[in-house]
Coordinates of C-alpha atoms in Angstrom, one line a residue:
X1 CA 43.2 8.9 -16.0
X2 CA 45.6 11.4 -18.1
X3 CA 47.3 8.5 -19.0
X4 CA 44.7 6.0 -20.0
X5 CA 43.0 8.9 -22.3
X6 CA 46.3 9.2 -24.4
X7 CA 46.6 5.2 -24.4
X8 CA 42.9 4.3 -25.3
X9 CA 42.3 2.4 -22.9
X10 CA 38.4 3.7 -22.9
X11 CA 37.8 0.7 -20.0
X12 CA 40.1 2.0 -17.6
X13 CA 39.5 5.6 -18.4
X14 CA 35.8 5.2 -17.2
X15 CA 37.4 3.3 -14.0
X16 CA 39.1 6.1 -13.1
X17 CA 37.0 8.6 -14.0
X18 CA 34.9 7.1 -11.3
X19 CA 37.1 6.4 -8.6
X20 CA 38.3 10.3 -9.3
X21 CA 34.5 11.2 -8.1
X22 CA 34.0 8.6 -5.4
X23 CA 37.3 10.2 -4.0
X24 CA 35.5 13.8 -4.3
X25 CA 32.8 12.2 -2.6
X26 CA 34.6 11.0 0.4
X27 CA 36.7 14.2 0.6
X28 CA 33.4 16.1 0.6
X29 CA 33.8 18.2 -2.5
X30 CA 29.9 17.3 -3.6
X31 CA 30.2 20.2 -6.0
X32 CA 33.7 18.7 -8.4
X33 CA 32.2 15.4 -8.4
X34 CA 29.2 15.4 -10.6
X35 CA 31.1 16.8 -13.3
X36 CA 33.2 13.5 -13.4
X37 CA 29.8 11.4 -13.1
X38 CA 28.3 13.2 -16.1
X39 CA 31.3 12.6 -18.5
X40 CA 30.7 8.8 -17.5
X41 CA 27.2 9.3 -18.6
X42 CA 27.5 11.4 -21.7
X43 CA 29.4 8.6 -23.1
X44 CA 28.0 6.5 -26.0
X45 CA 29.6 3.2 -24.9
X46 CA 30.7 1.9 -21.7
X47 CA 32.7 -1.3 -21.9
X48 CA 30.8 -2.4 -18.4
X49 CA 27.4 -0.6 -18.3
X50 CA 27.0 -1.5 -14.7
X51 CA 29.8 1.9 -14.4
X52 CA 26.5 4.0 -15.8
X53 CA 24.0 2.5 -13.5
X54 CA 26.9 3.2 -10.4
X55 CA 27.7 6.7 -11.9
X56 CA 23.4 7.7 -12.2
X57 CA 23.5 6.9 -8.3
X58 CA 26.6 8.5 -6.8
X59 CA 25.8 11.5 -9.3
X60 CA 22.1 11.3 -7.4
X61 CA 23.6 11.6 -3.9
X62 CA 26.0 14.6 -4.9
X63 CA 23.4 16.5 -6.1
X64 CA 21.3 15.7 -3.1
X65 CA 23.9 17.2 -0.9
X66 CA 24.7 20.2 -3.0
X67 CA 21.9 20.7 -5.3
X68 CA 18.7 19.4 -4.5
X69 CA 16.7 16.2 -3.8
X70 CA 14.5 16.7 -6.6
X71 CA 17.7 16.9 -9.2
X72 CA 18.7 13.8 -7.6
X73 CA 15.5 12.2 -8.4
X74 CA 15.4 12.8 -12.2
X75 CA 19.0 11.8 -12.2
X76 CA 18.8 8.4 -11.0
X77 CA 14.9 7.7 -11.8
X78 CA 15.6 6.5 -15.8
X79 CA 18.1 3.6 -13.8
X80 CA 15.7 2.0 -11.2
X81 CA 14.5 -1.7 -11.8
X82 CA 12.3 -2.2 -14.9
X83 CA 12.9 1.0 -16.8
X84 CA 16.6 -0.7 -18.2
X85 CA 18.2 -3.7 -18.5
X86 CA 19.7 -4.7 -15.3
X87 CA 23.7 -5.2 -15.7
X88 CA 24.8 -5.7 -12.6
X89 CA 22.5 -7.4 -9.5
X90 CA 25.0 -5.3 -7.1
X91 CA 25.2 -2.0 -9.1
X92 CA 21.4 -2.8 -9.3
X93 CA 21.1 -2.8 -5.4
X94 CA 22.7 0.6 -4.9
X95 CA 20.6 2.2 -7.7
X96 CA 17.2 1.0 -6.0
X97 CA 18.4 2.5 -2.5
X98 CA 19.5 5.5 -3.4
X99 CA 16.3 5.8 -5.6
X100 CA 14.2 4.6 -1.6
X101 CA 16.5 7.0 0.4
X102 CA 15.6 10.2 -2.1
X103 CA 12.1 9.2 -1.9
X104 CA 12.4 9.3 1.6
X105 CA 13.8 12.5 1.7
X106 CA 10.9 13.4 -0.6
X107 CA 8.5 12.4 1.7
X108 CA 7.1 9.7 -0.6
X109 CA 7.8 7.5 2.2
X110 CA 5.0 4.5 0.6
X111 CA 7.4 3.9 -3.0
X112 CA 10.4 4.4 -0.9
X113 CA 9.0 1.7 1.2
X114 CA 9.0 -0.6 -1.3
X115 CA 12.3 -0.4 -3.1
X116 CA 13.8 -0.5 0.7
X117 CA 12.0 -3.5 1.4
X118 CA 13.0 -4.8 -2.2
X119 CA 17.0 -4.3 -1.5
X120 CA 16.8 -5.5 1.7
X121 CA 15.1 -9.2 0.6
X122 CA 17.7 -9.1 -2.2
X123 CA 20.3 -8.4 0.5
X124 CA 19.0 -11.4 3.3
X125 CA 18.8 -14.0 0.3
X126 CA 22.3 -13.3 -1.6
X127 CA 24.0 -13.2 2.2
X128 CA 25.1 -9.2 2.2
X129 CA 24.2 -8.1 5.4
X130 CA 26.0 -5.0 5.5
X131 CA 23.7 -3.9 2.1
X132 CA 20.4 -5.2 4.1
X133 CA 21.6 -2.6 7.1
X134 CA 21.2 0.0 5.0
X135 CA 18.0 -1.0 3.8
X136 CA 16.5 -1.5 7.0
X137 CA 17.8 1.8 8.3
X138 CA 16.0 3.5 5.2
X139 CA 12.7 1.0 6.2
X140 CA 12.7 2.0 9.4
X141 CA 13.2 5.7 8.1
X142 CA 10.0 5.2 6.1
X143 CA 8.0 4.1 9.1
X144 CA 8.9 6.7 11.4
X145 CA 8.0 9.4 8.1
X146 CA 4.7 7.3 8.3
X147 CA 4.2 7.7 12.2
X148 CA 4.2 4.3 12.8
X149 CA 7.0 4.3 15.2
X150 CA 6.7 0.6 16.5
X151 CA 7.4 -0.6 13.2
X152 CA 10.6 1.6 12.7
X153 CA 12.0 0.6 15.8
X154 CA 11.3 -2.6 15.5
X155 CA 13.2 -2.5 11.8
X156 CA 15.7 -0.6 13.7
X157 CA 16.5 -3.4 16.3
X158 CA 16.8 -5.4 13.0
X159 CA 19.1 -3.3 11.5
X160 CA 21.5 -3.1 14.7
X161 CA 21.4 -6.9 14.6
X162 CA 22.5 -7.5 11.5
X163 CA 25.1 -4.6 12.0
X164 CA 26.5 -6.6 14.5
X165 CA 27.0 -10.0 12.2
X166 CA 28.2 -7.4 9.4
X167 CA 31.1 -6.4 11.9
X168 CA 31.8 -9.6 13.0
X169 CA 32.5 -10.6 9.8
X170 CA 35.3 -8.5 8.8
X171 CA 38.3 -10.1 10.6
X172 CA 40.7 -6.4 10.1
X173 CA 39.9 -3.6 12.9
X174 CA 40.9 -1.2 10.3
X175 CA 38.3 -2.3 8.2
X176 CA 35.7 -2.5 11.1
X177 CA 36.4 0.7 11.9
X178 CA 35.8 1.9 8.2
X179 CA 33.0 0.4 7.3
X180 CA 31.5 1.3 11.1
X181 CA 31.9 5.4 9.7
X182 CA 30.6 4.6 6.5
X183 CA 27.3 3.3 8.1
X184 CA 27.1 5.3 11.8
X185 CA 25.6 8.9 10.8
X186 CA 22.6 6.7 8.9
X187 CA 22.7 4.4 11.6
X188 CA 22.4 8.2 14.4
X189 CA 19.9 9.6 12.5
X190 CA 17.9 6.0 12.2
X191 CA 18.3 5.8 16.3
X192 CA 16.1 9.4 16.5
X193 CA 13.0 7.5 16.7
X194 CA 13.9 5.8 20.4
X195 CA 13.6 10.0 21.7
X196 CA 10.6 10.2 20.6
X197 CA 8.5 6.8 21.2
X198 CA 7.2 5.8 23.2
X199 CA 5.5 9.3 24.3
X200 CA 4.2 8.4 27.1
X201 CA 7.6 7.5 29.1
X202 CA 9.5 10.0 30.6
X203 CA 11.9 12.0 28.4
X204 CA 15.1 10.7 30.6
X205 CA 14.1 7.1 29.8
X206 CA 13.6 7.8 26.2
X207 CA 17.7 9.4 25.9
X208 CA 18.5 6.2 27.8
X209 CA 17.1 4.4 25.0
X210 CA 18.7 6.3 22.5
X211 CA 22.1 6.1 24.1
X212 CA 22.3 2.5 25.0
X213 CA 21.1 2.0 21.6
X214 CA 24.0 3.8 19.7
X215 CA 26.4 2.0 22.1
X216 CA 25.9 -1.2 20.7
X217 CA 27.1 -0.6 17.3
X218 CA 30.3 1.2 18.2
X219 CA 33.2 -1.2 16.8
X220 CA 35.1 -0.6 20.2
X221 CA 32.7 0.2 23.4
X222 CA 33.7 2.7 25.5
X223 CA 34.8 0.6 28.3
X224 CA 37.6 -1.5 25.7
X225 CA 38.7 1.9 24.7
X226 CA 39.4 3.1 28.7
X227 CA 39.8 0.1 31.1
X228 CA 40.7 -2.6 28.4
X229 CA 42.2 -1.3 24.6
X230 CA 42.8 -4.5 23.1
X231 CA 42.5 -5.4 19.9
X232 CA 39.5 -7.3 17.7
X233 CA 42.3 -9.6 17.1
X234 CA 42.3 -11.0 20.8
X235 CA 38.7 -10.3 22.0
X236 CA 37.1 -11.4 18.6
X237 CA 33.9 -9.8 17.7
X238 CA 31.9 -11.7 19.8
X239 CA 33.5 -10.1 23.0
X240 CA 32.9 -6.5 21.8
X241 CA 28.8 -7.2 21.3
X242 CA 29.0 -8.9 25.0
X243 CA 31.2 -6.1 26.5
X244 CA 28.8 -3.1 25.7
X245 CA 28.4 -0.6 28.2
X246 CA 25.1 0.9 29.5
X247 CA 24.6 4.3 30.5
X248 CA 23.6 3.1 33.9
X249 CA 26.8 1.6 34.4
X250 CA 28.8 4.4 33.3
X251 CA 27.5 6.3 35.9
X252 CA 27.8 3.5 38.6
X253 CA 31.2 2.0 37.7
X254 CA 32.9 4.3 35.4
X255 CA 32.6 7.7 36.2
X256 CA 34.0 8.8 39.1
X257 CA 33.2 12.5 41.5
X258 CA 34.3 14.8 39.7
X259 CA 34.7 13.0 36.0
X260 CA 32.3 14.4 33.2
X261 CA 32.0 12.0 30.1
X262 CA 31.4 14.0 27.0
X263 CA 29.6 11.5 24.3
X264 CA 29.1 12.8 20.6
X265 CA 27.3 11.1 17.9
X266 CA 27.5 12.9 14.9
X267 CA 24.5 12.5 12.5
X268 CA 23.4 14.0 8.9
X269 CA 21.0 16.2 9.7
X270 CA 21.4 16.6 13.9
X271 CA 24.5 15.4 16.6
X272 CA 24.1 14.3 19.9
X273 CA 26.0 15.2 23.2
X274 CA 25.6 13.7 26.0
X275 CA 27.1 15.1 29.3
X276 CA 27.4 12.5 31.5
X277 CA 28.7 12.8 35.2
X278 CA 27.9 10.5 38.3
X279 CA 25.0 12.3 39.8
X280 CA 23.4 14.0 36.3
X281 CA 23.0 13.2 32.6
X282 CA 22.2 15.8 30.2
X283 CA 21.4 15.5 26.0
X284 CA 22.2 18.1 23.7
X285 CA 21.0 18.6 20.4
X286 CA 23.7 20.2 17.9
X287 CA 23.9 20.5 14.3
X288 CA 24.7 17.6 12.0
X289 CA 27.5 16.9 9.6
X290 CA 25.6 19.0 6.7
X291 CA 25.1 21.5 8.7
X292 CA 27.7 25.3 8.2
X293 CA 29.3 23.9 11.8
X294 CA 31.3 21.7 9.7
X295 CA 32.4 24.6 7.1
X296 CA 33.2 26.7 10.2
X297 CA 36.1 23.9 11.8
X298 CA 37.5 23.3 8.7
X299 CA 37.8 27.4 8.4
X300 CA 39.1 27.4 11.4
X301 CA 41.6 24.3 11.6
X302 CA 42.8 26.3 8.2
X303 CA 43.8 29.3 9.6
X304 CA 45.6 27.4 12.6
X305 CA 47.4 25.9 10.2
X306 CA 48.1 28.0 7.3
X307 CA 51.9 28.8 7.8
X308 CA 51.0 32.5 5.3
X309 CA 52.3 35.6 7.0
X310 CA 49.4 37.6 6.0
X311 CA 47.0 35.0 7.9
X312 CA 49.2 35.6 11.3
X313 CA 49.0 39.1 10.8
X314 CA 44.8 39.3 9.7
X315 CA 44.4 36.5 12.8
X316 CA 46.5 37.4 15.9
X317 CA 46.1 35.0 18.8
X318 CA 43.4 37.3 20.1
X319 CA 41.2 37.1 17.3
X320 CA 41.5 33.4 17.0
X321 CA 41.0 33.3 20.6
X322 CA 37.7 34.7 20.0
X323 CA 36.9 32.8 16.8
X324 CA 37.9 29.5 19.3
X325 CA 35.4 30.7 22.1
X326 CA 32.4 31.1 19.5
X327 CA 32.9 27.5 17.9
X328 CA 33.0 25.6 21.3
X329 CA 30.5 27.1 22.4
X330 CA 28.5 26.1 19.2
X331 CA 29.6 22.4 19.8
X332 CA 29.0 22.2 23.4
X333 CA 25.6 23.9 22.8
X334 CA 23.6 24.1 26.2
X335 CA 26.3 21.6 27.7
X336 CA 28.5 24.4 28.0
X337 CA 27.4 26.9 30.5
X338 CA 26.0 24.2 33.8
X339 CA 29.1 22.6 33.8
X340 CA 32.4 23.2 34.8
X341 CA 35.7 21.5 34.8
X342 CA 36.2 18.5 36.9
X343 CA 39.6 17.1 38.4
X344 CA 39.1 14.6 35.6
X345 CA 37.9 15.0 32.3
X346 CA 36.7 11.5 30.2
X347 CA 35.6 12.6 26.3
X348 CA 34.5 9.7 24.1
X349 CA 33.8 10.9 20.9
X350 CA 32.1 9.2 18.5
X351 CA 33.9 5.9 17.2
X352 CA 31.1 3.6 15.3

């Protein structure tokens, strides 16, 4: 960036300026970000103005996680579909779901409705189905804000089907595996509505749901990654929708006495655990990804690994024995006290 400032080269200066802040964004650092996205903005002349439109929305979704919702609004509203010229039908796209998924987190779930439903018919006819995912999670979103649960799960079911055509056409497990965590906490947090309709079954049926649900969109089930790790490569995507493992069968043919499968799903706002053994299943709400968990593990994996003196001597192992105790038992939550250690121990984390 240094570089293409003392060379002129305005074009690429803007390019980098941006990819600077998208890498803030992915590293988490919401608050360094924005500053990058406003020098991108304060400019007179952009050589590609679609880099404005891009830089209103990511600026949007930093201030949504740092700042607030509202801030995010007035950032990206002046860019949404018939208040400027449109440069870009892709930049375009992003700009009118950011704009749905603020609305949504507004409440205003009947405008967000309709720039989600917009995206996503723009998606279907132009063939991006990983783009129409996301606006069908933010439909369904709208639906359930709107207590009209049949229709969100319904979008829902939508959503997980054209997740599946999305993976199966990237060819690179590396890149199935990326775009799988770029989509799963939306994707958690979309699935909420399965605990909670319908309300007249039974609460254990519902979490069955849910769980079997989220299975399907992990880029490796759980039984590839234990009986059979093979590649995409030799099973091809079709094998890994086909291979999906139930809950039920977990229990029946996976699990064995004495094994307890520990199943996170890590969402924005909440995480999941389930605690899964042959005789007994058990969900557990934790805090999501947003949540000061987060900010406490990083703290911690710090201090584990700062190699300062003056840490070792503030943190003896008694200490961080202590500090270790408190954060398990915020992750494990109510998971932790009812069960003990089996001969075996099966953990399947997350892996979208």
């Amino acid at each position: 960036r240094a570089i293409c400032e003392r060379a002129g080269f305005d074009d690429l200066e803007v390019l980098t300026t941006m990819t600077q802040g998208d890498l803030y964004m992915s590293a988490g650092r919401y608050s360094t970000a924005p500053a990058l996205y406003r020098e991108i903005l304060g400019r007179e002349f952009v050589y590609e103005s679609l880099q404005r439109h891009l830089a209103a929305s990511n600026l949007a979704l930093a201030l949504a996680e740092f700042d607030s919702v509202d801030a995010a609004v007035e950032v990206v509203q002046p860019f949404v579909m018939g208040r400027v010229p449109v440069p870009s039908e892709m930049a375009q796209a992003y700009v009118e779901l950011t704009y749905a998924d603020l609305l949504r987190q507004q409440h205003r779930y009947r405008p967000a409705l309709l720039h989600a439903v917009l995206v996503r018919d723009g998606a279907d006819g132009a063939g991006r189905t990983g783009l129409g995912v996301q606006a069908r999670l933010v439909e369904s979103a709208c639906w359930r804000g709107l207590e009209e649960p049949e229709r969100a799960i319904a979008v829902l079911g939508a959503a997980l089907d054209s997740m599946e055509v999305a993976r199966a056409r990237v060819g690179d497990a590396q890149w199935r595996e990326a775009y799988g965590q770029y989509v799963v906490a939306d994707m958690i947090d979309g699935c909420r509505v399965l605990l909670e309709h319908p309300a007249s079954a039974p609460g254990s049926e519902r979490e069955t749901a849910f769980y079997n649900t989220l299975q399907r969109f992990k880029t490796r089930t759980l039984l590839e990654r234990i009986r059979d790790p093979r590649s995409i490569e030799s099973t091809g995507a079709a094998g890994l929708t086909r291979r999906s493992i139930t809950l039920r069968e977990i229990q029946e043919d996976l699990l064995k006495p004495g094994d307890l499968l520990l199943g996170l799903f890590v969402g924005e706002q909440e995480s999941y655990l389930f605690v899964v053994s042959q005789e007994s299943r058990q969900l557990v709400q934790l805090p999501g990804a947003n949540s000061t968990l987060a900010e406490e593990v990083e703290l911690y994996r710090d201090l584990l690994s700062s190699p300062s003196p003056a840490n070792h001597e503030a943190y003896p192992a008694e200490r961080l024995a202590a500090a270790q105790q408190a954060l398990g038992e915020a992750i494990l939550g109510g998971a932790a006290a009812p069960h003990g250690p089996g001969p075996r121990s099966v953990t399947a984390f997350r892996s979208p």
